[in-house]
Amino acid sequence: MSRPINISNHPFRFLLYLEWVLLIISAFAVLIPSHFQRFNNQSIELTILSLLIFGLMGLSLPTNNKKIKVIYTIIEVILILFISFYNTKPSGRFFPFLYLVLVTRSCFIFQMQGRLIITALSFILFMVSLSQRKPPRVSVQIAPFIQERFLFYNFVVALLFGLALVFVLMLMNTILSERKSRDELAIANEKLRQYALKIENQATLEERNRIAREIHDSLGHSLTALNLQLETAQKLWQSNPEKAQTFLARAKELGSKALQDVRQSVSTMRSHPLQEQSLEKAITNLAENMQRTTGILPMLKINLAYPISAEISTPIYRIIQESFTNICKYAQATKVKLELTTTDTTLYLLIEDNGKGFDLGQNTTGFGQQSMRDRTLALGGKFNINSTPGSGCQIKVEIPLLRYRQ
C-alpha cells in the first residue's frame, strides 16, 4: 500500500510549483477589475479562499484508498464549480488553469481509466462554463457578424482547451510511465547487483575450495614424501652415508617441488592473474612455465582479431591454467597443443595432449574439470571434454563475444 503523495515525497516537485503558479495567476485574474462587471468584496474573498483551499489540497494526494480518492476528487470539482459559477465576473480568464491542475493531479491518483474520466469531466465542465459566456451588454444591438465571431471565438477556445487537456494527459502518462520504468529498472539493477555479489561470493568460495584441494593433493603429498626421505636419510646416515646422500638429494627435489606448488597456489589466489598483461602474453608465460616444469613446450596458435575484455580474458586464462596444471600432474604427455581464435561473434579455445587420458565416467575427483565447466557456462559458453584411456585428452570451449567485445 503506497503512501500519500505530499510535498516531501512528491516525485515531480516542479509540477507542484507549476500548480501554485497557475493558482496565483487565477487569483490575480480574480483581483483585476473587469471593464464590464465588478465583484463585490464578499465574492472576491470567497473566491480567493476557494483557490487557497484548492491549492492546499494539492500538498497531499491520496493514493491508497479508492473511496478517499473519489471523495478528494469530488471536493476538487465542487471548488472549481464554485469558483467558476459563484460570481458574475467572466471567469473564462482563469478557470481553465484549474481544470488542467485537476487533470494533472488525477494522473497521480488514478489509473488510466480514472484519468480519462476526469479529463472528459473537465472538458464537459469547461464547455458548460463556456456556454455561459455571452457578449457584453451594450445599448445598441449587436450585429450578427459580431455574434458569429463570438461563437467562432468560443469554438476555437474549446478546441484549444480540448487539445491542451489531451496534451497534459499524454504528457503526464509519459512522465509517470518513464518514472515507473526507471524505478523498476533501479529495483532490477539492485537485485542484479545482489545476485552478482552472491555469485561472486560463491565463486570465491569454490576457488578457495579448489586451492585448498590443490594444496592438499600436491603440497601435502610432496611434504609427506619429503618427510619420509629425511627419516630414511637420518637412519642411514651412520651406517651408509652414500645412500643417505641419495635420499637427501631426493628430499631436496621434493622440497623444491613443494615450494613450486606453494608459489603456484599463491599465484592462483591473486585477484588479477593477468597482471595488466595481454592474454597472449599471459598464455605464453604459462607455456614457458610448463616447459620449465615438464620439459614440454606447448605449441601455441593464438589469433585474436580484437582485444578481449577482462570479463572473459580472466576466465579463459584460468581455464588454460587449470588445463596445463592437470596435464603436468596427470597426463604424462609429450605433446601439448593450444589454439585460441576469434570470429566476429565467438571465441574458440582448443587444448589437446597425447597423454595417457582417462575414463570420463570414472573420473569422480575432477574438481578442476568442473571449475573449467562452471567458468565457461558463467560466460554463456559451451564446454566439451573428450578423453579415453591411452588416447590423450581434448578440451573445447566456445564463448559468445557479442556481450564482451570492447
Coordinates of C-alpha atoms in Angstrom, one line a residue:
M1 CA 0.0 0.0 0.0
S2 CA 1.6 3.3 -1.2
R3 CA 1.9 6.4 1.0
P4 CA 0.0 9.6 0.1
I5 CA 1.9 11.9 -2.1
N6 CA 2.9 15.1 -0.3
I7 CA 5.5 17.9 -0.6
S8 CA 8.2 15.8 1.0
N9 CA 7.9 12.7 -1.3
H10 CA 6.4 14.3 -4.5
P11 CA 8.0 12.5 -7.4
F12 CA 7.9 15.7 -9.6
R13 CA 8.3 18.7 -7.4
F14 CA 8.3 21.1 -10.4
L15 CA 4.7 20.1 -11.2
L16 CA 3.7 21.2 -7.7
Y17 CA 5.4 24.5 -8.2
L18 CA 3.6 24.9 -11.6
E19 CA 0.3 24.3 -9.8
W20 CA 0.9 27.2 -7.5
V21 CA 2.0 29.4 -10.4
L22 CA -1.3 28.7 -12.2
L23 CA -3.3 29.3 -9.0
I24 CA -1.6 32.6 -8.4
I25 CA -2.4 33.7 -12.0
S26 CA -6.0 32.7 -11.3
A27 CA -6.0 34.7 -8.1
F28 CA -4.7 37.8 -10.0
A29 CA -7.4 37.3 -12.6
V30 CA -10.0 37.5 -9.8
L31 CA -8.5 40.7 -8.3
I32 CA -8.1 42.5 -11.6
P33 CA -11.2 44.7 -12.1
S34 CA -13.5 43.9 -15.0
H35 CA -14.4 46.5 -17.5
F36 CA -18.0 45.3 -17.7
Q37 CA -18.8 43.8 -14.3
R38 CA -17.4 44.1 -10.8
F39 CA -17.1 41.7 -7.9
N40 CA -18.3 42.7 -4.5
N41 CA -15.8 42.2 -1.7
Q42 CA -17.5 39.1 -0.3
S43 CA -17.4 37.4 -3.7
I44 CA -13.7 38.1 -4.1
E45 CA -12.9 36.8 -0.6
L46 CA -14.8 33.6 -1.1
T47 CA -13.2 33.0 -4.5
I48 CA -9.7 33.6 -3.1
L49 CA -10.5 31.3 -0.2
S50 CA -11.7 28.6 -2.6
L51 CA -8.5 28.9 -4.6
L52 CA -6.4 28.7 -1.4
I53 CA -8.2 25.5 -0.3
F54 CA -7.9 24.1 -3.8
G55 CA -4.1 24.8 -3.7
L56 CA -3.6 23.4 -0.2
M57 CA -5.3 20.1 -1.3
G58 CA -2.5 19.6 -3.7
L59 CA 0.0 19.3 -0.9
S60 CA -1.3 15.8 -0.1
L61 CA -2.7 13.5 -2.8
P62 CA -4.4 10.2 -1.6
T63 CA -3.1 7.1 -3.4
N64 CA -4.0 4.2 -1.1
N65 CA -7.8 4.1 -0.8
K66 CA -10.3 4.3 -3.7
K67 CA -13.1 5.8 -1.7
I68 CA -10.9 8.6 -0.3
K69 CA -9.5 9.3 -3.8
V70 CA -13.1 9.7 -5.2
I71 CA -14.2 12.0 -2.3
Y72 CA -11.0 14.0 -2.7
T73 CA -11.7 14.5 -6.4
I74 CA -15.4 15.4 -5.8
I75 CA -14.3 18.1 -3.4
E76 CA -11.9 19.5 -6.0
V77 CA -14.6 19.6 -8.7
I78 CA -17.0 21.3 -6.3
L79 CA -14.4 24.0 -5.5
I80 CA -13.8 24.6 -9.3
L81 CA -17.6 24.8 -9.9
F82 CA -17.9 27.3 -7.1
I83 CA -15.1 29.4 -8.4
S84 CA -16.4 29.3 -12.0
F85 CA -20.1 29.9 -11.4
Y86 CA -20.5 31.6 -8.0
N87 CA -19.7 35.1 -9.2
T88 CA -20.9 37.1 -12.1
K89 CA -17.4 38.1 -13.3
P90 CA -16.4 36.5 -16.6
S91 CA -14.3 33.6 -15.3
G92 CA -13.0 32.3 -18.5
R93 CA -9.8 34.2 -17.9
F94 CA -8.7 31.7 -15.2
F95 CA -10.8 28.6 -14.7
P96 CA -9.1 26.6 -17.5
F97 CA -6.0 26.5 -15.3
L98 CA -7.9 24.8 -12.5
Y99 CA -9.1 22.0 -14.9
L100 CA -5.5 21.5 -16.0
V101 CA -4.4 21.2 -12.4
L102 CA -7.3 18.8 -11.8
V103 CA -6.2 16.5 -14.7
T104 CA -2.6 16.7 -13.5
R105 CA -3.5 15.6 -10.0
S106 CA -5.8 12.8 -11.3
C107 CA -2.8 11.3 -13.1
F108 CA -1.1 10.8 -9.7
I109 CA -4.2 9.5 -8.0
F110 CA -6.0 7.2 -10.6
Q111 CA -5.1 4.6 -13.2
M112 CA -5.7 5.2 -16.9
Q113 CA -9.5 4.7 -16.7
G114 CA -9.9 7.2 -13.9
R115 CA -7.6 9.7 -15.7
L116 CA -9.8 9.5 -18.8
I117 CA -12.9 10.1 -16.8
I118 CA -11.5 13.1 -15.0
T119 CA -10.2 14.5 -18.4
A120 CA -13.6 14.1 -20.0
L121 CA -15.4 15.6 -17.0
S122 CA -13.1 18.6 -17.1
F123 CA -13.8 19.2 -20.7
I124 CA -17.6 18.9 -20.2
L125 CA -17.5 21.4 -17.3
F126 CA -15.4 23.7 -19.3
M127 CA -17.9 23.6 -22.2
V128 CA -20.7 24.3 -19.7
S129 CA -18.8 27.3 -18.3
L130 CA -18.0 28.5 -21.8
S131 CA -21.7 28.3 -22.8
Q132 CA -22.4 30.8 -20.0
R133 CA -20.2 33.4 -21.7
K134 CA -22.2 36.0 -23.6
P135 CA -21.2 39.1 -25.4
P136 CA -21.1 42.2 -23.2
R137 CA -24.3 44.1 -22.9
V138 CA -24.3 47.4 -24.8
S139 CA -27.0 49.9 -25.5
V140 CA -27.0 49.2 -29.2
Q141 CA -28.0 46.0 -31.0
I142 CA -25.1 43.6 -31.7
A143 CA -24.5 43.0 -35.4
P144 CA -25.0 39.3 -36.5
F145 CA -21.4 39.1 -37.8
I146 CA -20.1 40.1 -34.3
Q147 CA -22.2 37.3 -32.7
E148 CA -20.8 34.9 -35.3
R149 CA -17.3 36.0 -34.4
F150 CA -18.0 35.5 -30.8
L151 CA -19.3 32.0 -31.4
F152 CA -16.3 31.2 -33.5
Y153 CA -14.0 32.5 -30.8
N154 CA -15.7 30.2 -28.3
F155 CA -15.3 27.3 -30.7
V156 CA -11.6 28.0 -31.1
V157 CA -11.2 28.3 -27.3
A158 CA -13.0 25.0 -26.7
L159 CA -10.9 23.3 -29.4
L160 CA -7.6 24.6 -28.0
F161 CA -8.6 23.7 -24.4
G162 CA -9.5 20.2 -25.5
L163 CA -6.1 19.8 -27.2
A164 CA -4.5 21.2 -24.1
L165 CA -6.2 18.6 -21.9
V166 CA -5.2 15.8 -24.3
F167 CA -1.6 17.1 -24.3
V168 CA -1.5 17.3 -20.5
L169 CA -2.9 13.8 -20.1
M170 CA -0.4 12.3 -22.6
L171 CA 2.5 14.2 -21.1
M172 CA 1.7 13.0 -17.6
N173 CA 1.2 9.4 -18.8
T174 CA 4.6 9.6 -20.5
I175 CA 6.3 11.1 -17.4
L176 CA 4.7 8.6 -15.0
S177 CA 5.5 5.7 -17.3
E178 CA 9.1 6.8 -17.6
R179 CA 9.3 7.2 -13.8
K180 CA 7.8 3.8 -13.2
S181 CA 10.2 2.2 -15.7
R182 CA 13.1 3.9 -14.1
D183 CA 12.1 2.7 -10.6
E184 CA 11.6 -0.8 -11.9
L185 CA 15.0 -0.7 -13.6
A186 CA 16.6 0.5 -10.3
I187 CA 15.0 -2.4 -8.4
A188 CA 16.1 -4.8 -11.1
N189 CA 19.6 -3.4 -11.0
E190 CA 19.7 -3.7 -7.2
K191 CA 18.5 -7.3 -7.5
L192 CA 21.1 -8.0 -10.2
R193 CA 23.8 -6.4 -8.0
Q194 CA 22.9 -8.6 -5.1
Y195 CA 22.7 -11.7 -7.3
A196 CA 26.1 -10.8 -8.8
L197 CA 27.6 -10.4 -5.3
K198 CA 26.1 -13.7 -4.3
I199 CA 27.6 -15.4 -7.4
E200 CA 31.0 -13.7 -6.7
N201 CA 31.0 -14.9 -3.2
Q202 CA 30.1 -18.4 -4.3
A203 CA 32.8 -18.3 -7.0
T204 CA 35.3 -17.1 -4.4
L205 CA 34.3 -20.0 -2.1
E206 CA 34.6 -22.5 -4.9
E207 CA 38.0 -21.1 -5.8
R208 CA 39.2 -21.4 -2.2
N209 CA 38.0 -24.9 -2.0
R210 CA 39.8 -25.7 -5.2
I211 CA 43.0 -24.2 -4.0
A212 CA 42.7 -26.0 -0.7
R213 CA 42.3 -29.2 -2.5
E214 CA 45.3 -28.5 -4.7
I215 CA 47.4 -27.7 -1.7
H216 CA 46.2 -30.9 0.0
D217 CA 46.8 -33.1 -3.1
S218 CA 50.1 -31.6 -4.3
L219 CA 51.8 -29.9 -1.4
G220 CA 50.6 -32.4 1.2
H221 CA 51.9 -35.3 -0.9
S222 CA 55.2 -33.6 -1.5
L223 CA 55.8 -32.8 2.2
T224 CA 54.8 -36.4 3.2
A225 CA 57.3 -37.8 0.8
L226 CA 59.9 -35.3 1.9
N227 CA 59.5 -36.3 5.5
L228 CA 59.9 -40.0 4.6
Q229 CA 63.1 -39.2 2.7
L230 CA 64.5 -37.3 5.6
E231 CA 63.7 -40.0 8.1
T232 CA 65.3 -42.6 5.9
A233 CA 68.4 -40.5 5.4
Q234 CA 68.6 -39.9 9.2
K235 CA 68.6 -43.7 9.8
L236 CA 71.2 -44.4 7.1
W237 CA 73.5 -41.5 8.0
Q238 CA 75.7 -43.5 10.3
S239 CA 75.7 -46.9 8.6
N240 CA 75.5 -45.9 4.9
P241 CA 76.3 -42.2 4.3
E242 CA 76.4 -42.5 0.5
K243 CA 72.9 -43.9 0.3
A244 CA 71.8 -41.3 2.8
Q245 CA 73.1 -38.6 0.5
T246 CA 70.9 -40.1 -2.2
F247 CA 67.8 -39.8 0.0
L248 CA 68.8 -36.2 0.9
A249 CA 69.1 -35.3 -2.8
R250 CA 65.7 -36.7 -3.4
A251 CA 64.4 -34.8 -0.4
K252 CA 65.8 -31.6 -1.9
E253 CA 63.9 -32.2 -5.1
L254 CA 60.7 -32.8 -3.2
G255 CA 61.3 -29.6 -1.2
S256 CA 61.8 -27.6 -4.5
K257 CA 58.6 -29.1 -5.9
A258 CA 56.7 -28.3 -2.7
L259 CA 58.0 -24.7 -2.9
Q260 CA 56.8 -24.5 -6.6
D261 CA 53.4 -25.8 -5.5
V262 CA 53.1 -23.1 -2.9
R263 CA 54.1 -20.4 -5.4
Q264 CA 51.5 -21.7 -7.9
S265 CA 48.8 -21.7 -5.2
V266 CA 49.7 -18.1 -4.2
S267 CA 49.7 -17.1 -7.9
T268 CA 46.3 -18.6 -8.3
M269 CA 44.9 -16.6 -5.4
R270 CA 45.9 -13.3 -7.0
S271 CA 42.9 -11.1 -7.8
H272 CA 44.3 -10.1 -11.2
P273 CA 46.1 -13.1 -12.7
L274 CA 46.9 -11.3 -15.9
Q275 CA 48.9 -8.6 -14.1
E276 CA 48.0 -5.9 -16.7
Q277 CA 49.5 -8.0 -19.5
S278 CA 47.7 -9.2 -22.6
L279 CA 46.0 -12.5 -22.8
E280 CA 48.5 -13.7 -25.4
K281 CA 51.5 -12.8 -23.2
A282 CA 49.9 -14.5 -20.2
I283 CA 49.3 -17.7 -22.1
T284 CA 52.9 -17.6 -23.4
N285 CA 54.1 -17.4 -19.8
L286 CA 52.0 -20.4 -18.8
A287 CA 53.6 -22.3 -21.7
E288 CA 57.1 -21.4 -20.6
N289 CA 56.3 -22.4 -17.0
M290 CA 55.1 -25.8 -18.3
Q291 CA 58.4 -26.2 -20.3
R292 CA 60.4 -25.5 -17.1
T293 CA 58.3 -28.0 -15.1
T294 CA 57.9 -30.9 -17.6
G295 CA 60.3 -30.1 -20.5
I296 CA 57.3 -29.9 -22.8
L297 CA 56.8 -26.6 -24.8
P298 CA 53.2 -26.4 -25.9
M299 CA 52.5 -25.5 -29.5
L300 CA 50.6 -22.2 -29.4
K301 CA 48.3 -20.9 -32.1
I302 CA 46.7 -17.6 -31.0
N303 CA 44.7 -15.5 -33.4
L304 CA 42.7 -12.8 -31.7
A305 CA 41.0 -10.4 -34.1
Y306 CA 40.5 -7.7 -31.4
P307 CA 41.2 -7.2 -27.7
I308 CA 39.3 -9.4 -25.3
S309 CA 37.7 -7.7 -22.3
A310 CA 38.8 -8.6 -18.7
E311 CA 35.4 -10.2 -18.1
I312 CA 36.3 -13.0 -20.5
S313 CA 40.1 -13.0 -20.7
T314 CA 40.5 -13.8 -17.0
P315 CA 38.2 -16.9 -17.1
I316 CA 39.9 -18.1 -20.3
Y317 CA 43.3 -17.7 -18.6
R318 CA 42.1 -19.7 -15.6
I319 CA 40.7 -22.5 -17.9
I320 CA 44.1 -22.7 -19.7
Q321 CA 46.0 -22.6 -16.4
E322 CA 43.9 -25.4 -15.0
S323 CA 44.3 -27.5 -18.1
F324 CA 48.1 -27.1 -18.1
T325 CA 48.2 -28.0 -14.4
N326 CA 46.2 -31.2 -15.0
I327 CA 48.4 -32.1 -17.9
C328 CA 51.6 -31.6 -15.8
K329 CA 50.2 -33.6 -12.9
Y330 CA 48.4 -36.5 -14.5
A331 CA 48.7 -36.7 -18.3
Q332 CA 52.3 -37.9 -18.8
A333 CA 52.1 -36.2 -22.2
T334 CA 54.9 -35.4 -24.6
K335 CA 53.0 -33.0 -26.8
V336 CA 50.5 -30.3 -26.0
K337 CA 48.7 -28.1 -28.5
L338 CA 46.7 -24.9 -27.8
E339 CA 44.6 -23.0 -30.3
L340 CA 42.8 -19.7 -29.4
T341 CA 41.0 -17.9 -32.2
T342 CA 38.1 -15.5 -32.5
T343 CA 35.5 -14.7 -35.1
D344 CA 33.1 -11.7 -35.1
T345 CA 30.8 -13.5 -32.7
T346 CA 32.6 -16.3 -30.9
L347 CA 35.9 -17.2 -29.2
Y348 CA 37.2 -20.8 -29.7
L349 CA 39.7 -22.5 -27.4
L350 CA 41.2 -25.9 -28.1
I351 CA 43.6 -27.7 -25.8
E352 CA 45.0 -31.2 -26.8
D353 CA 47.6 -33.5 -25.3
N354 CA 48.8 -37.0 -26.2
G355 CA 48.9 -38.2 -22.6
K356 CA 47.5 -41.3 -21.1
G357 CA 44.0 -40.0 -21.0
F358 CA 41.3 -41.1 -18.6
D359 CA 37.8 -42.6 -18.4
L360 CA 35.3 -39.7 -18.1
G361 CA 32.8 -42.0 -16.5
Q362 CA 35.2 -43.0 -13.7
N363 CA 36.7 -39.5 -13.1
T364 CA 34.9 -38.7 -9.8
T365 CA 37.6 -36.3 -8.5
G366 CA 37.6 -33.9 -11.4
F367 CA 37.2 -30.7 -9.4
G368 CA 39.3 -28.7 -11.8
Q369 CA 37.3 -30.0 -14.7
Q370 CA 34.1 -28.9 -13.0
S371 CA 35.7 -25.5 -12.3
M372 CA 36.5 -25.1 -16.0
R373 CA 33.0 -26.0 -17.0
D374 CA 31.5 -23.6 -14.5
R375 CA 33.6 -20.7 -15.8
T376 CA 32.5 -21.4 -19.3
L377 CA 28.8 -21.7 -18.5
A378 CA 29.0 -18.5 -16.5
L379 CA 30.0 -16.7 -19.7
G380 CA 27.2 -18.3 -21.6
G381 CA 29.5 -20.6 -23.5
K382 CA 29.9 -24.3 -24.2
F383 CA 32.4 -26.7 -22.6
N384 CA 33.3 -30.1 -24.0
I385 CA 35.9 -32.6 -22.9
N386 CA 36.8 -35.8 -24.8
S387 CA 39.2 -38.4 -23.4
T388 CA 39.7 -42.2 -23.3
P389 CA 42.5 -44.2 -21.7
G390 CA 45.6 -44.2 -23.9
S391 CA 44.2 -41.6 -26.3
G392 CA 45.1 -38.3 -24.6
C393 CA 42.6 -35.5 -23.8
Q394 CA 40.9 -32.8 -25.8
I395 CA 39.1 -29.7 -24.3
K396 CA 36.9 -27.5 -26.5
V397 CA 35.5 -24.1 -25.3
E398 CA 33.2 -21.8 -27.2
I399 CA 32.3 -18.3 -25.8
P400 CA 29.9 -15.8 -27.4
L401 CA 31.6 -12.4 -27.7
L402 CA 28.9 -10.0 -28.6
R403 CA 28.3 -9.0 -25.0
Y404 CA 32.0 -8.8 -24.2
R405 CA 33.6 -7.1 -27.1
Q406 CA 35.4 -3.9 -26.3

